[in-house]
mmCIF file of C-alpha atoms and ligand atoms in Angstrom:
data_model
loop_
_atom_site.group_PDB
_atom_site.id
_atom_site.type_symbol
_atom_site.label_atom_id
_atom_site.label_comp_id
_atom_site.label_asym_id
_atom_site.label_seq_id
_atom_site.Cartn_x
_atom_site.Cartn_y
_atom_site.Cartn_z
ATOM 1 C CA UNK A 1 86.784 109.926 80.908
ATOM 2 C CA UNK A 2 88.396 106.842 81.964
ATOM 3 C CA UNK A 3 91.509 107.252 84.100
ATOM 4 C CA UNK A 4 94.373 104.563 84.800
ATOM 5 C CA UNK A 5 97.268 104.310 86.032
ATOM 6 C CA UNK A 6 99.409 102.595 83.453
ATOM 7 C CA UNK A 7 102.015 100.394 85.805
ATOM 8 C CA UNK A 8 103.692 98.699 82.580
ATOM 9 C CA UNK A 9 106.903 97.585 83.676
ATOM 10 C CA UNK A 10 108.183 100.446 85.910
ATOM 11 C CA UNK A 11 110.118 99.526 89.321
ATOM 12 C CA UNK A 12 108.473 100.484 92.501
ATOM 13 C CA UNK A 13 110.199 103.826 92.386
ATOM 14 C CA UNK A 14 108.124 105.476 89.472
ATOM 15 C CA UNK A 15 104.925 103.512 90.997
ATOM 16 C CA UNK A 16 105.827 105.556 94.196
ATOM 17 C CA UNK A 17 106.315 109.176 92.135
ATOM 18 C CA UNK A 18 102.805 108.465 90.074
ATOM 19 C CA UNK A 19 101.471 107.752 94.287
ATOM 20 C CA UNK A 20 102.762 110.772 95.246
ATOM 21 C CA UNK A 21 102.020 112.777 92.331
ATOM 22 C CA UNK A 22 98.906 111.642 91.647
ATOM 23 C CA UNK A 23 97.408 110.657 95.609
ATOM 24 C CA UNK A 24 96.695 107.270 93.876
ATOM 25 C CA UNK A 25 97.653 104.171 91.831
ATOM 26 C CA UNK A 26 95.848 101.107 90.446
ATOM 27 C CA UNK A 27 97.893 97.951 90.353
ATOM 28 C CA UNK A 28 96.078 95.622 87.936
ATOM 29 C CA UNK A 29 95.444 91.912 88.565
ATOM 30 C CA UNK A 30 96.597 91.753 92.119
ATOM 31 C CA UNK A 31 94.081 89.746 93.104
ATOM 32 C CA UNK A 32 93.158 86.354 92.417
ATOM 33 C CA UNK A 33 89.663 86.224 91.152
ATOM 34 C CA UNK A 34 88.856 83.052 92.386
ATOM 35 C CA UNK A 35 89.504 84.955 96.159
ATOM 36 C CA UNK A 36 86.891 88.092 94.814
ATOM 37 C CA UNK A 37 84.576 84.824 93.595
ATOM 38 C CA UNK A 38 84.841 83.180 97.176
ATOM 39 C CA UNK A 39 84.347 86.385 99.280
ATOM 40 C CA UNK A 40 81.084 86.838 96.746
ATOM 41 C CA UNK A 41 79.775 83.355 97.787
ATOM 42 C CA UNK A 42 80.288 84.222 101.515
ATOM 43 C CA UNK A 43 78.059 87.483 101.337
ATOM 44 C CA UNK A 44 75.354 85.409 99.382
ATOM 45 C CA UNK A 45 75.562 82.811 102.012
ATOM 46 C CA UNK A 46 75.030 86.055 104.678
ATOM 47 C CA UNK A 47 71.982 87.135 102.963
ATOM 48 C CA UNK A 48 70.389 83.870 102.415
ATOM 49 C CA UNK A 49 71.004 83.231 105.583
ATOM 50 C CA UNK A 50 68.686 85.473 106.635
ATOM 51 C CA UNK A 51 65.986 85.113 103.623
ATOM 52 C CA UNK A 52 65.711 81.608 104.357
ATOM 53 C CA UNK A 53 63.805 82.744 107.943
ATOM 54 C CA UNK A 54 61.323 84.116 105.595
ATOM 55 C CA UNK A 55 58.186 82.245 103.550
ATOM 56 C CA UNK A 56 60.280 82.616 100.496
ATOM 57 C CA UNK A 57 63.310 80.228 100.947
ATOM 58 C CA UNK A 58 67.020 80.782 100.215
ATOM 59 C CA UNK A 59 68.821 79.614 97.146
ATOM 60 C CA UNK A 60 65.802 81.635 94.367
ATOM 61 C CA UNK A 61 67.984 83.947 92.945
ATOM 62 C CA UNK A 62 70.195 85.893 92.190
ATOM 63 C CA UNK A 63 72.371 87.811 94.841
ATOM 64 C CA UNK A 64 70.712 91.430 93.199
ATOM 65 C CA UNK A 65 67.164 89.737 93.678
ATOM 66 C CA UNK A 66 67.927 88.802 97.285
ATOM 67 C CA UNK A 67 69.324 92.123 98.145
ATOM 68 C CA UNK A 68 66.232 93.271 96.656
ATOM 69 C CA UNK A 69 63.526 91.342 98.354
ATOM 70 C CA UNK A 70 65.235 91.893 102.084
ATOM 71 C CA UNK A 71 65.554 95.443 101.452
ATOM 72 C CA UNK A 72 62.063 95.698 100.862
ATOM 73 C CA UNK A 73 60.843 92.792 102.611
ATOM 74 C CA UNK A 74 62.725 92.796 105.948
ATOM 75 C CA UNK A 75 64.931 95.887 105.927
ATOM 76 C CA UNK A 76 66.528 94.789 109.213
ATOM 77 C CA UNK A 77 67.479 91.938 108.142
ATOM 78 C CA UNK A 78 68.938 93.491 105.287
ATOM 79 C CA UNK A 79 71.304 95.945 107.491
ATOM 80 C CA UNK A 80 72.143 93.117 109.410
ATOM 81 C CA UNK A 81 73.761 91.404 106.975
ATOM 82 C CA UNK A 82 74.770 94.398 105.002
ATOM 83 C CA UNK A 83 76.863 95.151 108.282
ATOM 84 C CA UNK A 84 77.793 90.947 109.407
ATOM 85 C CA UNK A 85 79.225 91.583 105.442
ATOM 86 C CA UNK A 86 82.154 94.022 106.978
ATOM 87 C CA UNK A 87 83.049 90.954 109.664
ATOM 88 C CA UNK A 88 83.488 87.894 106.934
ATOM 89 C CA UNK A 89 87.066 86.523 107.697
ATOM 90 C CA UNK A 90 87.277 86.503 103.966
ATOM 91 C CA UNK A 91 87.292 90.026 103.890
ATOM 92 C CA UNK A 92 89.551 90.775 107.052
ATOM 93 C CA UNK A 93 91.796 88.266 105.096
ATOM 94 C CA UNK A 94 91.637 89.583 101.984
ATOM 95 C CA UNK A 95 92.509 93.429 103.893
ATOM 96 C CA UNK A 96 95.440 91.794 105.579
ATOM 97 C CA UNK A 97 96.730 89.840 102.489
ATOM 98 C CA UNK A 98 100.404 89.625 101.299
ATOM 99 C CA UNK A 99 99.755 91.493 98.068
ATOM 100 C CA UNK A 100 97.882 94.352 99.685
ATOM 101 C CA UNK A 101 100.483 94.813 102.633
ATOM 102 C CA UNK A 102 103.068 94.678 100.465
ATOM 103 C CA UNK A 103 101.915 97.342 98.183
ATOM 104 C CA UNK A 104 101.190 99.862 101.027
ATOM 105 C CA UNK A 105 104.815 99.354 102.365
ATOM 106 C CA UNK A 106 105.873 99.690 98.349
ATOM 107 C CA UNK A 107 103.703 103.285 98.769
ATOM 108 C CA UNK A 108 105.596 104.224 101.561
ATOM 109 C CA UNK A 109 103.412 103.005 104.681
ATOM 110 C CA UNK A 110 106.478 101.455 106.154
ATOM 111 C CA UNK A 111 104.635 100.074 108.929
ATOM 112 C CA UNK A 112 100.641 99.492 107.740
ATOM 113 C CA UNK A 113 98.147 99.211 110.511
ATOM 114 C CA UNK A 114 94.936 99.043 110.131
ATOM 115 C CA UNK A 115 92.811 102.255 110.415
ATOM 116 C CA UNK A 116 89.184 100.834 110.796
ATOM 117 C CA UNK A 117 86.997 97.827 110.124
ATOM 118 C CA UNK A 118 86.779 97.198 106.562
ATOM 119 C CA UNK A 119 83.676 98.508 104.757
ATOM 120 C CA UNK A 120 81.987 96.610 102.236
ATOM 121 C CA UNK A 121 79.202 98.986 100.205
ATOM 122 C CA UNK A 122 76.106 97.965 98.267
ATOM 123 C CA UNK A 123 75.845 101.162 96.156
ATOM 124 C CA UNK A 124 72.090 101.079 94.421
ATOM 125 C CA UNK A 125 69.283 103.013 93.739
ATOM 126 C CA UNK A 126 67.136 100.414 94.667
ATOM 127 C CA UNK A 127 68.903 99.565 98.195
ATOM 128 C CA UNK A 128 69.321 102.917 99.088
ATOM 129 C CA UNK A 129 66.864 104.682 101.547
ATOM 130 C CA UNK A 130 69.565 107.477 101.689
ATOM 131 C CA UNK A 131 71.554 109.019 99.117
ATOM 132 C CA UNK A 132 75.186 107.957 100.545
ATOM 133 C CA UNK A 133 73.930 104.087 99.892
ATOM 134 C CA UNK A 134 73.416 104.516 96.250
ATOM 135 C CA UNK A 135 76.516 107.013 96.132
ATOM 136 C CA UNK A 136 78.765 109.113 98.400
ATOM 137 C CA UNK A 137 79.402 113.108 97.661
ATOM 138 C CA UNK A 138 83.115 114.151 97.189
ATOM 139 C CA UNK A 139 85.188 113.662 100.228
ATOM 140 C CA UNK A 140 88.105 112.697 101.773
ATOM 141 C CA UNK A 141 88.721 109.196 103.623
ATOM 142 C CA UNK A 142 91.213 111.461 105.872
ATOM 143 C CA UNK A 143 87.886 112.729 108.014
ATOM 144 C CA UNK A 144 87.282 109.545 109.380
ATOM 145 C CA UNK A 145 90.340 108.129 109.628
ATOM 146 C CA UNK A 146 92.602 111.444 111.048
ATOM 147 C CA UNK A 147 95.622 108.775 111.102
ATOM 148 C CA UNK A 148 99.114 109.037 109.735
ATOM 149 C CA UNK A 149 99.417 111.644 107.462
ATOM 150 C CA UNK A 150 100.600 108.976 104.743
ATOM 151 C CA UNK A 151 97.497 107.150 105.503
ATOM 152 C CA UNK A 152 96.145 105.256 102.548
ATOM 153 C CA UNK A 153 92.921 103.086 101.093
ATOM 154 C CA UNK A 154 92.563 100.406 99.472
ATOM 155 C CA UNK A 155 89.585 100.059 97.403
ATOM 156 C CA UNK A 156 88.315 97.315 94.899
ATOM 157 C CA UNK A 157 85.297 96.183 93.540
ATOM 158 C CA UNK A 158 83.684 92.548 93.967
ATOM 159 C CA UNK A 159 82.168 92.656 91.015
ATOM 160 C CA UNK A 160 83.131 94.059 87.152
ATOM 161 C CA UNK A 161 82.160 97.996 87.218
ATOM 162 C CA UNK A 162 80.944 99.275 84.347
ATOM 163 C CA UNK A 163 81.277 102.668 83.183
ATOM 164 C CA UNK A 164 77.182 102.622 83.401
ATOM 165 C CA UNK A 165 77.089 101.332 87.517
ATOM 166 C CA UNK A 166 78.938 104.752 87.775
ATOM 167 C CA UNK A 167 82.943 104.398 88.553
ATOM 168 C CA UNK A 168 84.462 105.861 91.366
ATOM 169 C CA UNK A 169 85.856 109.359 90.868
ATOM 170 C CA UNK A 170 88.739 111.378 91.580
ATOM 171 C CA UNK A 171 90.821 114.344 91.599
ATOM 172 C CA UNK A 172 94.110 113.704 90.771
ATOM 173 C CA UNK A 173 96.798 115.707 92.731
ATOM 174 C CA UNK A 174 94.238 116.788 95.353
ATOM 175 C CA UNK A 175 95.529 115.158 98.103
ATOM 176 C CA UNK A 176 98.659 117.554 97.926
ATOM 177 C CA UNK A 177 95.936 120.552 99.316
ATOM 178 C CA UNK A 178 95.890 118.833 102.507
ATOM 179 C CA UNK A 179 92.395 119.079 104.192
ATOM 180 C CA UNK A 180 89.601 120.959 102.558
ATOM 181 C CA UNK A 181 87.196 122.790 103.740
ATOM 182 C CA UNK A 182 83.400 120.929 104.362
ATOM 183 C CA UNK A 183 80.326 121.616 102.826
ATOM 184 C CA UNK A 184 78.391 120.615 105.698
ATOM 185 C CA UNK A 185 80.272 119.133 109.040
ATOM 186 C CA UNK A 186 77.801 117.569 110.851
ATOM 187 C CA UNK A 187 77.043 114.605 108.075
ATOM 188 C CA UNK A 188 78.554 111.450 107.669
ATOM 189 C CA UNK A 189 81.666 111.351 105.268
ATOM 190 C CA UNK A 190 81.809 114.677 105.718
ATOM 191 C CA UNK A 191 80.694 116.203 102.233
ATOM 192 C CA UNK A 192 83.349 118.912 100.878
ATOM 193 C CA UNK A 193 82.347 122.394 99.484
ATOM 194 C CA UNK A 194 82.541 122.096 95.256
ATOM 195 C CA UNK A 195 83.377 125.572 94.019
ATOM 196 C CA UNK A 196 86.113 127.224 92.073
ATOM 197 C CA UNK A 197 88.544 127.873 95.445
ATOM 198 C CA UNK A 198 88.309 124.143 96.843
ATOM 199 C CA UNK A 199 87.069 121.664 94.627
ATOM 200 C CA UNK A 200 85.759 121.931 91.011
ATOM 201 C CA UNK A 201 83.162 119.160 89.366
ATOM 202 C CA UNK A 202 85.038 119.549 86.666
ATOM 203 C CA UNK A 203 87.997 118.329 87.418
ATOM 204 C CA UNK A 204 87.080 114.357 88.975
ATOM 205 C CA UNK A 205 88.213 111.840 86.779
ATOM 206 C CA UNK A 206 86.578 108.333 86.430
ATOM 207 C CA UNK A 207 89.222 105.489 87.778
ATOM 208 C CA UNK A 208 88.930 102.357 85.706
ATOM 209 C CA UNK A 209 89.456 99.366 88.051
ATOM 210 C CA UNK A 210 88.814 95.634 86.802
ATOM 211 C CA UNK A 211 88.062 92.687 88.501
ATOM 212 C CA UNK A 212 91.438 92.278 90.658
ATOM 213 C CA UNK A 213 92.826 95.682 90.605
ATOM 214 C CA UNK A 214 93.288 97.418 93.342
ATOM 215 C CA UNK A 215 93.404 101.185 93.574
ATOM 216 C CA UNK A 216 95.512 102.431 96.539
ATOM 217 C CA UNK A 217 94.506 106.232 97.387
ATOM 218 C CA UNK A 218 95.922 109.062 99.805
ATOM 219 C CA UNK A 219 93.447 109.240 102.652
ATOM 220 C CA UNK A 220 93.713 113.345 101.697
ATOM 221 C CA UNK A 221 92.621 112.558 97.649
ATOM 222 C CA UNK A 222 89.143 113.828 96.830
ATOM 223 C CA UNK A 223 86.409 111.498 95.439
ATOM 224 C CA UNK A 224 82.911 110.535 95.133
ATOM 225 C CA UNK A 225 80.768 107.628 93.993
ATOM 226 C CA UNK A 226 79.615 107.686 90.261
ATOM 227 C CA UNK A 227 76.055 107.201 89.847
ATOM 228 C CA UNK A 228 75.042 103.976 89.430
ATOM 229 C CA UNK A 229 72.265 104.052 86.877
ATOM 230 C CA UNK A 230 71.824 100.052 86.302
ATOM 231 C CA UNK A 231 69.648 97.550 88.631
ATOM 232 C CA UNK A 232 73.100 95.754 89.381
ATOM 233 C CA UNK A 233 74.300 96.420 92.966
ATOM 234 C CA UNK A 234 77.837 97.707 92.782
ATOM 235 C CA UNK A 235 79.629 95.928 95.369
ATOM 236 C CA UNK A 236 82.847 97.588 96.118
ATOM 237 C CA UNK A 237 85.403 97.227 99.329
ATOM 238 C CA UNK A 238 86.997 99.603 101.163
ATOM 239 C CA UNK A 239 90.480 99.068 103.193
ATOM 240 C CA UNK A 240 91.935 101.726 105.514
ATOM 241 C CA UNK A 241 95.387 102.297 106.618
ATOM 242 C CA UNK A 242 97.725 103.912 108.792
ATOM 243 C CA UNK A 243 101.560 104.010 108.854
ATOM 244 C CA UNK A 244 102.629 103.538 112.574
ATOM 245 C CA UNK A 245 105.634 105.085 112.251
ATOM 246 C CA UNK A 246 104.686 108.499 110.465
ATOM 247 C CA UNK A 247 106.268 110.942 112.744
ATOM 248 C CA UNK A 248 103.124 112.957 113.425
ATOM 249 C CA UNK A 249 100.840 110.084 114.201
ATOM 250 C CA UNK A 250 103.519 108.852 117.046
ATOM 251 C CA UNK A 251 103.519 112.194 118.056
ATOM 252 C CA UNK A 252 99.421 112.311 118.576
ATOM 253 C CA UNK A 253 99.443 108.681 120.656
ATOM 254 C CA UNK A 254 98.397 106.898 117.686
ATOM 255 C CA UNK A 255 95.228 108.782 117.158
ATOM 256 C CA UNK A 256 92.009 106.280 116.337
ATOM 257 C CA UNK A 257 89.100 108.186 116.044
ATOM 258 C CA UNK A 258 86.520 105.096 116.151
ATOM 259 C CA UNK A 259 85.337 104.279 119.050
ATOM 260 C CA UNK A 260 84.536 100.270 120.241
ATOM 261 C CA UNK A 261 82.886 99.494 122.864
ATOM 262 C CA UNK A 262 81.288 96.362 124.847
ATOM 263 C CA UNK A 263 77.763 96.899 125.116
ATOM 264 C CA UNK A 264 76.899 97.983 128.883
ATOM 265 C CA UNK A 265 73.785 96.204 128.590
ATOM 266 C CA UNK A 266 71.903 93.080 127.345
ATOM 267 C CA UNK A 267 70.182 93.894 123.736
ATOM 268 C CA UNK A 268 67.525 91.144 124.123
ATOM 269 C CA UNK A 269 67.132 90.348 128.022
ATOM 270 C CA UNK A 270 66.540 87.108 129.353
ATOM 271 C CA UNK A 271 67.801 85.503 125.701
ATOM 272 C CA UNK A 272 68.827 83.007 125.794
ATOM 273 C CA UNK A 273 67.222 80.814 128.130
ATOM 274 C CA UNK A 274 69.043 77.267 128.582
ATOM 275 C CA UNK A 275 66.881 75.409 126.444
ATOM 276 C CA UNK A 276 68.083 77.750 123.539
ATOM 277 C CA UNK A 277 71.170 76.857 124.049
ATOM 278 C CA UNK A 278 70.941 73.501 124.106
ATOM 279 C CA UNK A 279 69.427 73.371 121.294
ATOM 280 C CA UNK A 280 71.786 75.154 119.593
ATOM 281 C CA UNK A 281 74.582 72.732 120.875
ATOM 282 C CA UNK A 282 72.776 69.557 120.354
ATOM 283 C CA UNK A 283 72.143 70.569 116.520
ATOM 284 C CA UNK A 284 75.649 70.552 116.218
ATOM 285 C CA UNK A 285 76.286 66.716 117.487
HETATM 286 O O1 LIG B 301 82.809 102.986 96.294
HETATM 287 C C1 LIG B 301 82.416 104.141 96.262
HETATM 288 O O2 LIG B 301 81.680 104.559 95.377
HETATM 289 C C2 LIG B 301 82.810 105.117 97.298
HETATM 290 C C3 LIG B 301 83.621 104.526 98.394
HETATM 291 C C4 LIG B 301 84.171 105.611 99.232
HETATM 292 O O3 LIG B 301 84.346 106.704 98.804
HETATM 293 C C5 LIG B 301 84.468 105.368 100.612
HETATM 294 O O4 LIG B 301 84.201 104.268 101.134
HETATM 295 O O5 LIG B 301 84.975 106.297 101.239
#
């Protein structure tokens, strides 16, 4: 079933009751495409980047094809890229954009921080050496982000999502339960026990979201990946959020459960060695 939130011309005040009623809201065409199409161009520049250090040179095909090839080919390259994707000022900028910010304060974030780096996933069965990369199980962003209690996502796809590359899934209303109980702790995204006390399959609901929609979700509302049964990788984005002035996240310091770090030692001693960097510096002139 496809599920959206119809925004039609209601004032901020019944977008905020259908937020807090439903744990999420998607505000169509808030976006500008041409900012989606440029962010797409910068991750194809990332990977070609890298496939253009390999006998077969950059610019041969599609984006899909040289997801593909790395992944196979040169899977560290591939993660390398897949994770320089999360770092692309166009993303950060995108995160931090007018619209977006707006909208969470319009939710009720009257003070948005952000929770985490932005993640940017590459959901396929063919890039996927793990089940979480071609989709995630039913969980709740509030595990790793333990935040403000108003603490909200922002998620929106890259590319169009059809119902057949598996739409995301929710539970409407479920973020009013609070924190559920775990089907397993000790994995990432902390999976959540399905069963008739906690969570039922039965009652997830496919979210429609077009090309420059945005769904905004509670960090407490269930959902999970739909299954992407097509050979195009669905490129999605993820934005979290805090509100710095929600009473209980003063209260805890400002929680951030991430931790960053400077690396306490060199990954590649002795690199560079001066010529390198000349080099580097002189290709520039
Ligand atoms: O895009 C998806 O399918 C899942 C994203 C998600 O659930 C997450 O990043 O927490």
């Amino acid at each position: 079933m496809a599920f959206a939130h119809d925004n039609g011309p209601a004032g901020p005040s019944s977008l905020q009751k259908a937020f807090a009623d439903q744990g999420f809201v998607i505000l169509p065409g808030l976006i500008d495409r041409t900012e989606l199409a440029a962010l797409r161009d910068d991750v194809a520049a990332v990977f070609s980047a890298r496939l253009a250090l390999s006998e077969r040179k950059a610019g041969t095909g599609s984006l899909d094809e040289t997801l593909q090839w790395l992944f196979e080919n040169d899977f560290d390259g591939y993660l390398g890229a897949a994770k320089l994707c999360n770092h692309l000022v166009s993303l950060h900028r995108l995160g931090t954009s007018t619209p977006i910010v707006d909208q969470l304060k319009e939710l009720g974030l009257a003070f948005p921080s952000i929770c985490a780096r932005p993640l940017m996933w590459f959901h396929s069965r063919r890039l996927a050496k793990t089940e979480r990369y071609h989709r995630l199980p039913a969980h709740q962003e509030w595990s790793n982000m333990q935040g403000s209690l108003d603490g909200a996502v922002a998620w929106l796809p890259l590319v169009e999502v059809t119902p057949e590359m598996g739409r995301l899934q929710v539970v409407p209303g479920s973020h009013r339960d609070g924190l559920l109980p775990f089907a397993r702790d000790d994995e990432a995204d902390y999976p959540l026990a399905l069963s008739h006390d906690a969570v039922r399959d039965e009652d997830f609901v496919e979210v429609e979201v077009p090309l420059g929609s945005v769904l905004f979700f509670s960090s407490f509302l269930v959902h999970r990946s739909g299954s992407n049964a097509t050979d195009t990788t669905r490129l999605t984005v993820n934005f979290r959020y805090n509100n710095a002035l929600e009473a209980s996240f003063v209260e805890r310091s400002f929680l951030n459960p991430f931790s960053y770090a400077a690396p306490e030692k060199l990954i590649h001693p002795c690199f560079p060695r001066p010529a390198q960097v000349n080099r580097c510096l002189e290709d520039k002139g």
